[in-house]
């Protein structure tokens, strides 16, 4: 077990863990919906410019200091329409959903918060708003983390059990999460196809890796051109991981954004992928906290030291 932020180029290597997913599943699939709309930088919130990240707006067209109404309204589409379209896709199929929520986004849309509460979606804290934690000192970051967790609990009536930073974490983030307590895991890593343990001080802490690859940010940044390209990408990943899972069951995370995959053509590709995945025997659709609890039970840290 490596210390927090000690680089590890070996990982499980040639001896991956026996995942022992429920019902001997070959592949665990986690669907994550990032709920960020209303938490992004905007001039109305006192920021110097409008955020255009992961929207179809033209970046840099509107100068800093002037509101970009195209970008603003694309964010609003995510919470007004896209969120509902995506959660309906998952609910209709009985597939668990992990919501990566920014606290300010839920505060501004109590209807979304209510749906998360009523449908009992898994909750992971995605910060308060778009904050670059790596630019904060330790005291500032401690306050931001506590405010984010309290905001989500206030909006939904439940405390999030996971954490994933909106941008890169700082060198203090993981230690502050352990200090605050109440987290099963964090997802501030992209390093593996399985969860793994690290040591924070003298305490073990679980990492459930996220994915920037199986992520609809590929569409919003034009690294993939169309929704069909994204479907093909996800389906290829599933085929490889499913085949490998015959020997070493693996985990696949699919990351979505309401303002991206909530658009009609893109949502159709997500529906196609979910239906394609469901055709395979030995798939476990799980929330991220399901994965964390399973790993804690079957691969406790004393076995991984």
Tab-separated table of N, CA and C in Angstrom, residues 6 14 16 35-36 38 105 131-132 134 146 149 156 159 172 179 206 211 258 281 285:
chain	number	residue	atom	x	y	z
A	6	UNK	N	2.257	9.182	-3.315
A	6	UNK	CA	3.495	8.552	-3.752
A	6	UNK	C	3.213	7.888	-5.094
A	14	UNK	N	1.074	-7.930	-12.755
A	14	UNK	CA	0.693	-9.230	-13.309
A	14	UNK	C	-0.131	-10.068	-12.340
A	16	UNK	N	-3.340	-9.195	-10.642
A	16	UNK	CA	-4.502	-8.380	-10.282
A	16	UNK	C	-5.347	-9.084	-9.227
A	35	UNK	N	-23.378	16.483	-12.004
A	35	UNK	CA	-24.387	17.535	-11.892
A	35	UNK	C	-23.665	18.806	-11.447
A	36	UNK	N	-23.407	19.678	-12.419
A	36	UNK	CA	-22.553	20.853	-12.197
A	36	UNK	C	-23.241	22.164	-12.551
A	38	UNK	N	-25.002	25.411	-12.734
A	38	UNK	CA	-25.283	26.389	-11.686
A	38	UNK	C	-24.129	26.568	-10.726
A	105	UNK	N	-24.991	23.592	-7.383
A	105	UNK	CA	-25.932	23.178	-8.428
A	105	UNK	C	-27.224	22.675	-7.806
A	131	UNK	N	-14.075	24.860	-8.200
A	131	UNK	CA	-12.977	25.400	-7.398
A	131	UNK	C	-11.708	24.625	-7.728
A	132	UNK	N	-10.638	25.340	-8.016
A	132	UNK	CA	-9.347	24.704	-8.254
A	132	UNK	C	-8.647	24.500	-6.912
A	134	UNK	N	-6.140	22.934	-6.035
A	134	UNK	CA	-4.683	22.986	-6.016
A	134	UNK	C	-4.154	24.414	-5.841
A	146	UNK	N	-15.744	21.200	3.647
A	146	UNK	CA	-16.823	21.119	4.639
A	146	UNK	C	-18.084	21.794	4.127
A	149	UNK	N	-19.817	19.484	1.433
A	149	UNK	CA	-20.503	18.328	2.025
A	149	UNK	C	-21.783	18.776	2.721
A	156	UNK	N	-30.244	17.421	-0.075
A	156	UNK	CA	-30.788	16.084	-0.337
A	156	UNK	C	-31.214	15.336	0.915
A	159	UNK	N	-25.791	12.660	3.426
A	159	UNK	CA	-24.397	13.043	3.299
A	159	UNK	C	-23.755	12.236	2.169
A	172	UNK	N	-3.161	18.334	-0.392
A	172	UNK	CA	-3.818	18.207	0.918
A	172	UNK	C	-5.200	17.569	0.855
A	179	UNK	N	-9.514	13.502	7.371
A	179	UNK	CA	-9.690	14.286	8.597
A	179	UNK	C	-11.167	14.564	8.870
A	206	UNK	N	-9.531	4.252	0.595
A	206	UNK	CA	-9.866	3.557	-0.651
A	206	UNK	C	-10.016	4.534	-1.809
A	211	UNK	N	-12.878	7.894	-14.756
A	211	UNK	CA	-12.414	7.769	-16.135
A	211	UNK	C	-12.557	9.095	-16.870
A	258	UNK	N	-24.852	16.342	-17.717
A	258	UNK	CA	-26.235	16.611	-18.125
A	258	UNK	C	-26.300	17.521	-19.344
A	281	UNK	N	-24.179	-11.492	-20.363
A	281	UNK	CA	-24.289	-12.134	-19.067
A	281	UNK	C	-23.082	-11.760	-18.211
A	285	UNK	N	-24.257	-3.910	-12.895
A	285	UNK	CA	-24.427	-2.456	-12.864
A	285	UNK	C	-24.427	-2.036	-11.397
